[in-house]
Amino acid sequence: MQQWQMATLGEGALTLATAEVPAPGPGEVLVRVKAVSLNYRDALMIDTGMGLPVAFPFVPGSDMAGEVVAVGEDVTRVAVGERVINTFWDRWIDGEQAPAGLRIFGGTLQGVLREYAVFDEAALVRAPSTLDDVAASTLTCAGLTAWFALFGTGRKLRPEETVLSIGTGGVALFGAQLALAHGAKAIVVSGSEAKLARAAALGVTHGVLRQGGWSEAVRRLTQDRGVEQVLELAGGDMRESMAALAAGGKVSVIGTLGGDTLQLPVYSMLLKRAHVQGIGVGHRQGLETLVSSIDRHGIVPVVDAVYEFADFGQALAHLRRGAFGKVVVRVSSASGPVA
């Protein structure tokens, strides 16, 4: 059995290690990982473990795209040679109520930053036919989070409405792209004029510089109606986001860059009959719907940079300083049977 590489964390250092390629058991699938998309939680897991019971050596990463190279007995969802992506949670198949005891790849489960990984077949979805492996790897967390916020739970986005994305990271830009593809408008708020210019080049309807009183600019751009949906990726003090919200609108709380405590203006929330919901990525059925939407609308995820597997330390540094869209690690470009 040939040797393979994985990124492992142990005793405070992240290094490459080798191991034998595992064989899939009944109901399991062996995947040759081609690309891994990084999320900020990956850096937090490496730094602190995020309070989870991490077993060392620990493999980080939750989002991958790859090729099925072997299947165990009774596998029916995928076949050898098919391109796949993985789900974020291990057992959330459908429904707004997630089952108890869910586990996360790269969290409570070993991650995907490795050349080969074994998955239960239930944790895999066929990759979009219109995307390469690098782009497809961005759907598991960032893409599905944006889709689930807009369409998967609570008030659903309708054509001609407006989505407000706070920031220009992966989820924010996915939200803008999905809104535009479904006939809605997209406003992006950023503290960087350069990033707003890049967002405009993507076709975003409006860009607003994040400075004091920025909600007034959003109100002007919407003829004082406000936006129907907000992707809140900063958290913390949400007064400006609430001021930008239309009556009956929905705020999806996703990020915590502004701190782990939310500050909501009560009267604004009550008078607007605002819907405020937390988003923890989403289920497999949502990921399958997202894949279909990507193929149907020709959406191309925004990838800021691609790093080789040996340079994943540089990829993490890029992630930490902030990216426009996603940072991806190319793990393997080879194909063919496992020796």
Coordinates of N, CA, C and O in Angstrom, one line a residue, residues 169-330:
G169 N -15.4 38.3 2.4 CA -14.8 37.0 2.5 C -15.7 36.0 1.7 O -16.5 36.4 0.9
G170 N -15.4 34.7 1.9 CA -16.1 33.7 1.1 C -17.6 33.7 1.2 O -18.3 33.7 0.2
V171 N -18.1 33.7 2.4 CA -19.6 33.7 2.6 C -20.2 34.9 2.0 O -21.2 34.9 1.3
A172 N -19.6 36.1 2.3 CA -20.2 37.3 1.8 C -20.3 37.4 0.3 O -21.3 37.8 -0.2
L173 N -19.2 37.0 -0.4 CA -19.3 37.0 -1.8 C -20.2 36.0 -2.4 O -20.8 36.2 -3.4
F174 N -20.2 34.8 -1.8 CA -21.2 33.8 -2.2 C -22.6 34.3 -2.1 O -23.4 34.1 -3.0
G175 N -22.9 35.0 -1.0 CA -24.2 35.6 -0.8 C -24.6 36.5 -1.9 O -25.7 36.5 -2.5
A176 N -23.6 37.4 -2.3 CA -23.8 38.4 -3.3 C -24.1 37.7 -4.7 O -25.0 38.0 -5.4
Q177 N -23.2 36.6 -5.0 CA -23.4 35.9 -6.2 C -24.7 35.2 -6.3 O -25.3 35.2 -7.4
L178 N -25.1 34.5 -5.3 CA -26.3 33.8 -5.3 C -27.5 34.7 -5.4 O -28.5 34.4 -6.1
A179 N -27.5 35.9 -4.7 CA -28.5 36.9 -4.9 C -28.7 37.3 -6.3 O -29.8 37.4 -6.9
L180 N -27.6 37.7 -6.9 CA -27.6 38.2 -8.3 C -28.2 37.1 -9.3 O -28.9 37.4 -10.2
A181 N -27.7 35.9 -9.0 CA -28.1 34.8 -9.9 C -29.6 34.5 -9.8 O -30.2 34.0 -10.8
H182 N -30.2 34.8 -8.7 CA -31.6 34.6 -8.5 C -32.5 35.8 -8.6 O -33.6 35.9 -8.2
G183 N -32.0 36.8 -9.3 CA -32.8 38.0 -9.7 C -32.9 39.0 -8.6 O -33.7 40.0 -8.7
A184 N -32.1 38.9 -7.6 CA -32.1 39.9 -6.5 C -30.9 40.9 -6.7 O -30.1 40.7 -7.5
K185 N -30.9 41.9 -5.8 CA -29.8 42.9 -5.8 C -28.8 42.5 -4.7 O -29.2 41.9 -3.7
A186 N -27.6 43.0 -4.8 CA -26.5 42.7 -3.8 C -25.8 43.9 -3.5 O -25.2 44.6 -4.3
I187 N -25.7 44.2 -2.2 CA -24.9 45.3 -1.6 C -23.8 44.7 -0.7 O -24.1 43.8 0.1
V188 N -22.6 45.1 -0.9 CA -21.5 44.7 -0.1 C -20.9 45.8 0.7 O -20.7 46.9 0.1
V189 N -20.7 45.6 2.0 CA -20.1 46.6 2.8 C -18.7 46.2 3.2 O -18.4 45.0 3.6
S190 N -17.7 47.0 3.0 CA -16.3 46.7 3.3 C -15.5 47.9 3.8 O -15.9 49.1 3.4
G191 N -14.5 47.7 4.6 CA -13.7 48.8 5.0 C -12.6 49.1 4.1 O -11.7 50.0 4.3
S192 N -12.5 48.4 2.9 CA -11.5 48.6 1.9 C -12.1 49.1 0.6 O -12.9 48.3 0.0
E193 N -11.6 50.2 0.1 CA -12.1 50.7 -1.2 C -11.6 49.8 -2.3 O -12.3 49.6 -3.3
A194 N -10.4 49.2 -2.1 CA -9.9 48.3 -3.1 C -10.7 47.1 -3.3 O -11.0 46.6 -4.4
K195 N -11.2 46.5 -2.1 CA -12.0 45.3 -2.2 C -13.4 45.7 -2.7 O -14.0 44.8 -3.4
L196 N -13.9 46.9 -2.5 CA -15.2 47.3 -3.0 C -15.1 47.4 -4.6 O -16.0 47.0 -5.3
A197 N -13.9 47.8 -5.1 CA -13.7 47.9 -6.5 C -13.7 46.5 -7.1 O -14.2 46.2 -8.2
R198 N -13.1 45.5 -6.4 CA -13.1 44.1 -6.9 C -14.5 43.5 -6.8 O -14.9 42.8 -7.7
A199 N -15.3 43.9 -5.8 CA -16.7 43.4 -5.8 C -17.5 44.0 -6.9 O -18.3 43.3 -7.5
A200 N -17.2 45.3 -7.3 CA -18.0 45.9 -8.4 C -17.6 45.1 -9.7 O -18.5 45.0 -10.5
A201 N -16.4 44.7 -9.8 CA -16.0 44.0 -11.0 C -16.7 42.6 -11.1 O -16.8 42.1 -12.2
L202 N -17.2 42.1 -10.0 CA -17.9 40.9 -10.0 C -19.4 41.1 -10.4 O -20.1 40.1 -10.6
G203 N -19.8 42.3 -10.5 CA -21.2 42.6 -10.8 C -22.1 43.0 -9.6 O -23.3 43.0 -9.8
V204 N -21.5 43.1 -8.4 CA -22.3 43.5 -7.3 C -23.0 44.8 -7.5 O -22.4 45.7 -8.1
T205 N -24.3 44.9 -7.1 CA -25.1 46.1 -7.5 C -24.5 47.4 -6.9 O -24.4 48.4 -7.6
H206 N -24.1 47.3 -5.6 CA -23.6 48.5 -4.9 C -22.5 48.1 -3.9 O -22.6 47.0 -3.3
G207 N -21.5 48.9 -3.7 CA -20.6 48.8 -2.7 C -20.6 50.0 -1.7 O -20.8 51.1 -2.2
V208 N -20.5 49.7 -0.4 CA -20.6 50.8 0.6 C -19.4 50.7 1.5 O -19.1 49.6 2.0
L209 N -18.7 51.8 1.7 CA -17.5 51.8 2.5 C -18.0 51.7 4.0 O -18.9 52.5 4.4
R210 N -17.4 50.8 4.7 CA -17.7 50.6 6.1 C -17.1 51.7 7.0 O -15.9 51.6 7.4
Q211 N -17.9 52.7 7.3 CA -17.4 53.8 8.2 C -18.7 54.3 9.0 O -19.8 53.8 8.7
G212 N -18.5 55.2 9.9 CA -19.6 55.6 10.8 C -20.8 56.0 10.0 O -20.8 56.8 9.0
G213 N -22.0 55.4 10.4 CA -23.2 55.7 9.7 C -23.4 55.1 8.3 O -24.2 55.7 7.5
W214 N -22.7 54.0 8.0 CA -22.8 53.5 6.7 C -24.2 53.0 6.3 O -24.6 52.9 5.1
S215 N -25.1 52.7 7.3 CA -26.5 52.3 7.0 C -27.2 53.3 6.3 O -28.2 53.0 5.5
E216 N -26.9 54.6 6.5 CA -27.6 55.7 5.8 C -27.4 55.6 4.3 O -28.3 55.8 3.5
A217 N -26.1 55.2 3.9 CA -25.9 55.0 2.4 C -26.7 53.8 1.9 O -27.2 53.9 0.8
V218 N -26.8 52.8 2.7 CA -27.6 51.6 2.3 C -29.1 52.0 2.1 O -29.8 51.6 1.1
R219 N -29.6 52.8 3.0 CA -31.0 53.3 2.9 C -31.2 54.1 1.7 O -32.2 54.0 1.0
R220 N -30.3 55.0 1.3 CA -30.4 55.8 0.1 C -30.4 54.9 -1.1 O -31.2 55.2 -2.0
L221 N -29.5 53.9 -1.1 CA -29.4 53.1 -2.3 C -30.7 52.2 -2.5 O -30.9 51.7 -3.6
T222 N -31.5 52.0 -1.5 CA -32.7 51.2 -1.6 C -33.9 52.1 -1.5 O -35.0 51.6 -1.1
Q223 N -33.8 53.4 -1.8 CA -34.9 54.4 -1.8 C -35.6 54.4 -0.4 O -36.8 54.4 -0.3
D224 N -34.7 54.2 0.6 CA -35.1 54.3 2.0 C -35.9 53.1 2.5 O -36.5 53.0 3.6
R225 N -36.0 52.0 1.6 CA -36.8 50.8 2.0 C -35.9 50.0 2.9 O -36.4 49.3 3.9
G226 N -34.6 49.9 2.7 CA -33.8 49.0 3.4 C -33.6 47.7 2.7 O -34.2 47.5 1.6
V227 N -32.8 46.8 3.2 CA -32.6 45.5 2.6 C -33.4 44.4 3.2 O -33.7 44.4 4.4
E228 N -33.8 43.4 2.4 CA -34.6 42.3 2.9 C -33.8 41.3 3.7 O -34.4 40.6 4.6
Q229 N -32.5 41.1 3.3 CA -31.7 40.1 4.0 C -30.3 40.7 4.3 O -29.7 41.4 3.4
V230 N -29.8 40.4 5.5 CA -28.4 40.8 5.9 C -27.7 39.5 6.2 O -28.1 38.7 7.0
L231 N -26.5 39.3 5.6 CA -25.5 38.3 6.0 C -24.6 39.0 7.0 O -23.7 39.7 6.5
E232 N -24.8 38.8 8.3 CA -24.0 39.4 9.3 C -22.8 38.6 9.6 O -22.9 37.6 10.3
L233 N -21.7 39.0 9.1 CA -20.4 38.3 9.2 C -19.5 38.9 10.2 O -18.3 38.4 10.4
A234 N -19.9 40.0 10.8 CA -19.0 40.6 11.8 C -19.5 40.4 13.3 O -18.8 40.1 14.2
G235 N -20.8 40.5 13.4 CA -21.4 40.3 14.8 C -21.1 41.5 15.6 O -20.9 42.6 15.1
G236 N -21.0 41.3 16.9 CA -20.7 42.4 17.8 C -21.9 43.4 17.8 O -23.1 43.0 18.0
D237 N -21.6 44.7 17.6 CA -22.6 45.7 17.6 C -23.3 45.7 16.3 O -22.7 46.1 15.2
M238 N -24.6 45.4 16.3 CA -25.4 45.3 15.0 C -26.3 46.4 14.8 O -27.3 46.3 14.0
R239 N -26.0 47.6 15.4 CA -27.0 48.7 15.2 C -27.0 49.1 13.7 O -28.1 49.4 13.2
E240 N -25.9 49.2 13.0 CA -25.9 49.6 11.6 C -26.6 48.6 10.8 O -27.4 49.0 9.9
S241 N -26.4 47.3 11.0 CA -27.1 46.3 10.2 C -28.6 46.4 10.4 O -29.3 46.2 9.5
M242 N -29.0 46.6 11.7 CA -30.4 46.7 11.9 C -31.0 47.9 11.3 O -32.2 47.9 10.8
A243 N -30.3 49.0 11.3 CA -30.8 50.3 10.7 C -30.9 50.1 9.2 O -31.8 50.7 8.6
A244 N -30.1 49.2 8.6 CA -30.2 49.0 7.1 C -31.3 48.0 6.7 O -31.6 47.9 5.6
L245 N -31.8 47.3 7.7 CA -32.8 46.3 7.4 C -34.2 46.9 7.1 O -34.6 47.8 7.7
A246 N -34.9 46.2 6.1 CA -36.2 46.6 5.8 C -37.2 46.0 6.8 O -36.9 45.1 7.5
A247 N -38.4 46.6 6.9 CA -39.4 46.0 7.8 C -39.7 44.6 7.4 O -39.9 44.3 6.2
G248 N -39.7 43.7 8.4 CA -40.0 42.3 8.1 C -38.8 41.6 7.5 O -38.9 40.4 7.2
G249 N -37.6 42.2 7.5 CA -36.4 41.6 7.0 C -35.8 40.6 7.9 O -36.2 40.4 9.0
K250 N -34.8 39.9 7.3 CA -34.1 38.8 8.1 C -32.6 39.1 8.2 O -32.0 39.4 7.2
V251 N -32.0 38.9 9.4 CA -30.6 39.0 9.6 C -30.1 37.6 9.9 O -30.6 36.9 10.9
S252 N -29.2 37.1 9.1 CA -28.5 35.8 9.4 C -27.2 36.0 10.1 O -26.3 36.6 9.4
V253 N -27.1 35.6 11.3 CA -25.8 35.9 12.1 C -24.9 34.7 11.8 O -25.2 33.5 12.1
I254 N -23.7 35.0 11.2 CA -22.8 34.0 10.8 C -21.5 34.1 11.4 O -20.9 33.1 11.8
G255 N -20.9 35.3 11.4 CA -19.5 35.5 11.9 C -19.4 36.2 13.2 O -20.4 36.7 13.7
T256 N -18.3 36.1 13.8 CA -18.0 36.7 15.2 C -16.8 37.6 15.2 O -16.2 37.7 16.2
L257 N -16.5 38.2 14.1 CA -15.3 39.0 14.0 C -15.4 40.2 15.0 O -14.4 40.7 15.5
G258 N -16.6 40.6 15.3 CA -16.8 41.8 16.2 C -17.0 41.3 17.6 O -17.4 42.2 18.4
G259 N -16.7 40.1 17.9 CA -16.9 39.6 19.3 C -17.9 38.5 19.4 O -18.8 38.4 18.5
D260 N -17.9 37.8 20.5 CA -18.9 36.7 20.6 C -20.1 37.1 21.4 O -20.9 36.2 21.8
T261 N -20.4 38.4 21.5 CA -21.6 38.9 22.1 C -22.3 39.8 21.2 O -21.7 40.8 20.7
L262 N -23.6 39.6 20.9 CA -24.3 40.5 20.0 C -25.0 41.6 20.7 O -25.4 41.4 21.8
Q263 N -25.0 42.8 20.1 CA -25.7 43.9 20.7 C -26.7 44.4 19.7 O -26.4 44.8 18.6
L264 N -28.0 44.2 20.0 CA -29.1 44.4 19.1 C -30.0 45.6 19.7 O -30.3 45.5 20.9
P265 N -30.3 46.6 18.9 CA -31.2 47.6 19.3 C -32.6 47.1 19.4 O -33.2 46.7 18.4
V266 N -33.2 47.0 20.6 CA -34.4 46.3 20.8 C -35.6 47.0 20.1 O -36.4 46.3 19.4
Y267 N -35.7 48.3 20.2 CA -36.9 49.0 19.6 C -36.9 48.8 18.0 O -37.9 48.6 17.4
S268 N -35.7 48.9 17.4 CA -35.6 48.7 16.0 C -36.0 47.3 15.6 O -36.7 47.1 14.6
M269 N -35.6 46.3 16.4 CA -35.9 44.9 16.1 C -37.4 44.7 16.2 O -38.1 44.0 15.4
L270 N -38.0 45.3 17.3 CA -39.5 45.1 17.5 C -40.3 45.8 16.5 O -41.3 45.2 15.9
L271 N -40.0 47.1 16.2 CA -40.8 47.9 15.3 C -40.7 47.3 13.8 O -41.7 47.4 13.1
K272 N -39.5 46.8 13.5 CA -39.4 46.2 12.1 C -39.9 44.8 12.0 O -39.9 44.2 10.9
R273 N -40.2 44.2 13.1 CA -40.6 42.8 13.2 C -39.5 42.0 12.5 O -39.8 41.1 11.6
A274 N -38.3 42.2 12.9 CA -37.1 41.6 12.3 C -37.0 40.2 12.7 O -37.3 39.8 13.8
H275 N -36.5 39.4 11.7 CA -36.2 38.0 12.0 C -34.7 37.9 12.1 O -33.9 38.2 11.2
V276 N -34.2 37.4 13.3 CA -32.8 37.2 13.5 C -32.5 35.7 13.7 O -33.1 35.1 14.6
Q277 N -31.6 35.2 12.9 CA -31.4 33.7 13.0 C -29.9 33.4 13.0 O -29.1 34.1 12.3
G278 N -29.5 32.4 13.7 CA -28.1 31.9 13.6 C -28.0 30.9 12.6 O -28.9 30.1 12.3
I279 N -26.9 30.9 11.9 CA -26.6 29.9 10.8 C -25.4 29.1 11.1 O -24.3 29.7 11.4
G280 N -25.5 27.8 11.1 CA -24.4 26.9 11.4 C -24.2 26.0 10.1 O -24.4 24.8 10.2
V281 N -23.8 26.6 9.0 CA -23.6 26.0 7.7 C -25.0 25.4 7.3 O -25.9 26.2 7.1
G282 N -25.2 24.1 7.0 CA -26.4 23.6 6.5 C -26.3 22.1 6.3 O -25.3 21.4 6.6
H283 N -27.4 21.5 5.7 CA -27.5 20.1 5.6 C -27.1 19.6 4.2 O -26.9 20.4 3.2
R284 N -27.1 18.3 4.0 CA -26.6 17.7 2.7 C -27.6 18.0 1.6 O -27.2 18.3 0.5
Q285 N -28.9 18.0 1.9 CA -29.8 18.3 0.8 C -29.6 19.7 0.3 O -29.7 20.0 -0.9
G286 N -29.3 20.7 1.2 CA -29.0 22.0 0.8 C -27.8 22.1 -0.1 O -27.7 22.9 -1.1
L287 N -26.7 21.3 0.3 CA -25.5 21.3 -0.5 C -25.8 20.7 -1.9 O -25.3 21.3 -2.9
E288 N -26.6 19.7 -2.0 CA -27.0 19.2 -3.4 C -27.8 20.2 -4.2 O -27.6 20.4 -5.4
T289 N -28.7 21.0 -3.5 CA -29.4 22.0 -4.2 C -28.4 23.1 -4.7 O -28.6 23.7 -5.8
L290 N -27.5 23.5 -3.8 CA -26.5 24.5 -4.2 C -25.7 24.0 -5.4 O -25.4 24.8 -6.3
V291 N -25.3 22.8 -5.4 CA -24.5 22.3 -6.6 C -25.4 22.4 -7.9 O -24.8 22.9 -8.9
S292 N -26.6 22.1 -7.8 CA -27.5 22.2 -9.0 C -27.6 23.7 -9.4 O -27.6 24.0 -10.6
S293 N -27.7 24.6 -8.4 CA -27.8 26.0 -8.7 C -26.5 26.6 -9.3 O -26.5 27.4 -10.3
I294 N -25.4 26.1 -8.8 CA -24.1 26.5 -9.4 C -24.0 26.1 -10.9 O -23.6 26.9 -11.7
D295 N -24.4 24.8 -11.2 CA -24.3 24.4 -12.5 C -25.4 25.1 -13.4 O -25.1 25.5 -14.6
R296 N -26.5 25.4 -12.9 CA -27.6 26.0 -13.7 C -27.3 27.4 -14.0 O -27.5 27.9 -15.1
H297 N -26.8 28.2 -13.0 CA -26.5 29.6 -13.2 C -25.1 29.9 -13.6 O -24.8 31.1 -13.9
G298 N -24.2 29.0 -13.7 CA -22.8 29.2 -14.1 C -22.1 30.1 -13.0 O -21.2 30.9 -13.4
I299 N -22.4 29.9 -11.8 CA -21.7 30.7 -10.7 C -20.3 30.2 -10.5 O -20.1 29.0 -10.4
V300 N -19.3 31.1 -10.5 CA -17.9 30.7 -10.3 C -17.5 31.3 -9.0 O -17.4 32.5 -8.8
P301 N -17.2 30.5 -8.0 CA -16.7 31.0 -6.7 C -15.5 31.9 -6.8 O -14.6 31.6 -7.7
V302 N -15.4 32.8 -5.9 CA -14.2 33.7 -5.9 C -13.1 33.1 -5.1 O -13.2 32.9 -3.9
V303 N -12.0 32.8 -5.7 CA -10.8 32.3 -5.1 C -9.7 33.3 -5.1 O -9.3 33.7 -6.2
D304 N -9.2 33.7 -4.0 CA -8.2 34.8 -3.9 C -6.8 34.3 -4.3 O -6.0 34.9 -4.9
A305 N -6.5 33.0 -3.8 CA -5.2 32.5 -4.0 C -5.3 31.0 -3.9 O -6.1 30.4 -3.1
V306 N -4.4 30.3 -4.6 CA -4.2 28.8 -4.5 C -2.8 28.5 -4.2 O -1.9 29.0 -4.8
Y307 N -2.6 27.7 -3.1 CA -1.3 27.3 -2.7 C -1.1 25.8 -2.8 O -2.0 25.0 -2.8
E308 N 0.2 25.4 -3.0 CA 0.5 23.9 -3.1 C 0.5 23.4 -1.7 O 0.6 24.1 -0.7
F309 N 0.3 22.0 -1.6 CA 0.2 21.4 -0.3 C 1.4 21.6 0.6 O 1.2 21.9 1.8
A310 N 2.6 21.6 0.0 CA 3.8 21.9 0.8 C 3.8 23.3 1.3 O 4.6 23.6 2.3
D311 N 3.0 24.2 0.8 CA 3.0 25.6 1.2 C 1.8 26.0 2.0 O 1.4 27.1 2.0
F312 N 1.2 25.0 2.7 CA -0.1 25.3 3.4 C 0.2 26.3 4.5 O -0.8 27.0 5.0
G313 N 1.4 26.4 5.0 CA 1.7 27.4 6.0 C 1.5 28.8 5.5 O 1.0 29.7 6.2
Q314 N 1.9 29.1 4.2 CA 1.6 30.3 3.6 C 0.2 30.6 3.3 O -0.3 31.7 3.5
A315 N -0.6 29.5 3.0 CA -2.0 29.6 2.9 C -2.7 30.0 4.2 O -3.6 30.9 4.1
L316 N -2.2 29.5 5.3 CA -2.8 29.9 6.6 C -2.5 31.3 6.9 O -3.3 32.1 7.4
A317 N -1.3 31.8 6.5 CA -0.9 33.2 6.8 C -1.8 34.1 5.9 O -2.3 35.2 6.4
H318 N -2.1 33.7 4.7 CA -3.0 34.5 3.9 C -4.4 34.6 4.5 O -5.0 35.6 4.5
L319 N -4.8 33.4 5.0 CA -6.2 33.3 5.6 C -6.2 34.3 6.8 O -7.2 35.0 7.0
R320 N -5.2 34.3 7.6 CA -5.2 35.1 8.8 C -5.2 36.6 8.5 O -5.9 37.4 9.3
R321 N -4.6 37.0 7.5 CA -4.6 38.5 7.2 C -5.8 38.9 6.4 O -6.0 40.1 6.2
G322 N -6.6 38.0 6.0 CA -7.9 38.3 5.3 C -7.8 38.1 3.8 O -6.8 38.5 3.2
A323 N -8.8 37.5 3.3 CA -8.8 37.2 1.8 C -10.1 37.8 1.2 O -11.1 38.0 1.8
F324 N -10.0 38.0 -0.1 CA -11.1 38.4 -0.9 C -11.7 37.2 -1.5 O -11.2 36.6 -2.5
G325 N -12.7 36.6 -0.9 CA -13.2 35.3 -1.3 C -12.4 34.2 -0.5 O -12.2 34.3 0.7
K326 N -12.0 33.1 -1.2 CA -11.5 32.0 -0.6 C -10.0 31.7 -0.8 O -9.4 32.1 -1.9
V327 N -9.3 31.1 0.1 CA -7.9 30.6 0.0 C -8.0 29.1 -0.1 O -8.7 28.4 0.7
V328 N -7.4 28.5 -1.1 CA -7.5 27.1 -1.4 C -6.1 26.4 -1.4 O -5.1 27.0 -2.0
V329 N -6.0 25.2 -0.9 CA -4.7 24.4 -1.0 C -4.9 23.3 -2.0 O -5.9 22.6 -1.9
R330 N -4.1 23.3 -3.0 CA -4.1 22.2 -4.0 C -3.3 21.0 -3.5 O -2.1 21.1 -3.3

